[in-house]
Amino acid sequence: MSKFSKKKKDMPAINTASLPDIVFMLLFFFMVATTMRETDPLVKADIPNGTEVKKLKKKKLIRTIYVGQARDKKYGKGDKIQLNDKISSVKEIKNFIFNSIDGLDDKSDANAMTTLIKADKKASVGTISDIKRELRDINALKITYATKTGNVMDNVK
Amino acid sequence: MARRQAPEINAGSMADIAFLLLIFFLVTTTMDVDMGISRRLPEKTPPNQKPPVLKMKNVLEIAVNKNNQILVEGKDYVKVDQIKQIAIDFIDNGGGVGKTVDGVPGKPCDWCQGKKDPASSDHPDKAIIALESDRSTDYGVYVSIQNELVAAYAELRDRLAKKEYGKTYKELLKMQESGDTKSESLAAKIKNIKKKYPEIISEKEKQ
């Protein structure tokens, strides 16, 4: 009709040819920057704050003990200790440590291994000292209390 | 004879595959770095070992009860954020002479900047901090106190290192970690600082 009549024009398709490249780049970034999740936490461990924190570099030389209230109600209340993937008793800690040393490629690293205690800030010191007594018994002396960086006064509230 | 052209591979689903892998890695991996306050447990002692004789003035008693109240030297209730200064004053007092090593009597602490109060600790290598906790103390409070004590030592060591070598103790440690070329003198420096302000924290649990 007139020259103002609208021509039906298709939207140009967005070129997605480079999308796989972008996604692969992201993928490789995540593969390099992260580590595999080894355990699922079965206990609630809201770790306290600290200011004098040190980063633990070598993942292979860390074994983690979680302390806190169990997420699953069937374990009841009170502090529970989680070793690997299950709720355990204090008595099993020695075995857990020996197993972690067995799993090392280089046995000479045994003394360099750190036990990371990830405990809830409402957990009781008694549970922690029970763990420490077991660790002392078998000479696993390096420990780290897991903390976030933050103001220590928040722990007291 | 006409050559047939190889059919082009359809790469349209490549993005889907890559997304799937990406999401898999996002779910199964963690990025958080483990960190915390590092401590070394004391070694096992033989059962019939006698405890060493200590002067009361060389011991700073910090006790926490089950209501998370912190008592210093059996008389003052304090808050967590006061502990650092109390510990620094105690360690850095330098009121007397150091430990006798191999028959050589100790010297006074000439790097201490404390009040030289005769009623407080003699020397950093004699100053012991005794932390006593109850079984039902909150772990958060306990860690806070540990943190403050470590902070006190860190501050004193930083100050001394800054004065002697122009760098804080933390910087020295960082240099060592990154593998500096003059690592031997660096190790000696770190050892010297550690020797002048040794961390002596003893822990006890109230039965």
Tab-separated table of C-alpha atoms in Angstrom, chain B residues 73-143:
chain	number	residue	atom	x	y	z
B	73	GLU	CA	43.886	-14.286	88.537
B	74	GLY	CA	40.966	-15.387	90.633
B	75	LYS	CA	39.701	-11.882	91.252
B	76	ASP	CA	38.525	-9.951	88.182
B	77	TYR	CA	35.713	-10.863	85.861
B	78	VAL	CA	36.639	-9.676	82.402
B	79	LYS	CA	35.216	-9.620	78.895
B	80	VAL	CA	36.853	-11.479	76.031
B	81	ASP	CA	38.194	-8.347	74.385
B	82	GLN	CA	40.096	-7.324	77.525
B	83	ILE	CA	42.126	-10.527	77.635
B	84	LYS	CA	44.583	-9.547	74.924
B	85	GLN	CA	45.790	-6.471	76.791
B	86	ILE	CA	45.955	-8.344	80.091
B	87	ALA	CA	48.042	-11.063	78.460
B	88	ILE	CA	50.353	-8.552	76.792
B	89	ASP	CA	50.922	-6.690	80.059
B	90	PHE	CA	51.657	-9.964	81.806
B	91	ILE	CA	54.025	-11.466	79.219
B	92	ASP	CA	55.831	-8.239	78.491
B	93	ASN	CA	56.323	-7.261	82.125
B	94	GLY	CA	59.952	-8.343	82.445
B	95	GLY	CA	60.206	-7.757	86.174
B	96	GLY	CA	63.127	-10.119	86.762
B	97	VAL	CA	65.583	-12.378	84.991
B	98	GLY	CA	64.994	-15.189	82.506
B	99	LYS	CA	65.260	-18.947	82.850
B	100	THR	CA	68.587	-20.491	83.809
B	101	VAL	CA	69.758	-22.500	80.793
B	102	ASP	CA	72.685	-24.954	81.130
B	103	GLY	CA	73.884	-23.338	84.333
B	104	VAL	CA	74.013	-19.875	82.809
B	105	PRO	CA	71.785	-17.577	84.828
B	106	GLY	CA	69.117	-15.767	82.843
B	107	LYS	CA	69.397	-12.159	81.862
B	108	PRO	CA	66.768	-9.487	82.304
B	109	CYS	CA	64.437	-9.022	79.374
B	110	ASP	CA	65.924	-6.020	77.549
B	111	TRP	CA	63.364	-6.104	74.729
B	112	CYS	CA	60.353	-5.956	77.016
B	113	GLN	CA	58.500	-2.690	77.287
B	114	GLY	CA	56.344	-3.595	80.246
B	115	LYS	CA	56.068	-1.954	83.644
B	116	LYS	CA	58.755	-4.140	85.282
B	117	ASP	CA	56.323	-4.750	88.102
B	118	PRO	CA	57.983	-7.136	90.610
B	119	ALA	CA	54.581	-8.649	91.406
B	120	SER	CA	54.018	-9.774	87.813
B	121	SER	CA	55.986	-12.096	85.524
B	122	ASP	CA	59.796	-12.141	85.497
B	123	HIS	CA	60.509	-12.810	81.867
B	124	PRO	CA	58.610	-13.883	78.725
B	125	ASP	CA	60.266	-17.302	78.836
B	126	LYS	CA	58.957	-17.852	82.351
B	127	ALA	CA	55.521	-16.340	81.869
B	128	ILE	CA	52.935	-19.075	81.727
B	129	ILE	CA	49.317	-18.573	80.864
B	130	ALA	CA	47.134	-21.191	82.511
B	131	LEU	CA	43.728	-21.555	80.935
B	132	GLU	CA	41.232	-23.466	82.976
B	133	SER	CA	37.877	-24.344	81.520
B	134	ASP	CA	34.793	-26.137	82.671
B	135	ARG	CA	33.380	-29.099	80.757
B	136	SER	CA	30.211	-27.231	79.971
B	137	THR	CA	31.821	-23.991	78.859
B	138	ASP	CA	30.760	-22.966	75.372
B	139	TYR	CA	33.315	-23.859	72.750
B	140	GLY	CA	32.875	-20.422	71.167
B	141	VAL	CA	34.080	-18.677	74.330
B	142	TYR	CA	36.982	-21.070	74.664
B	143	VAL	CA	38.104	-20.453	71.089
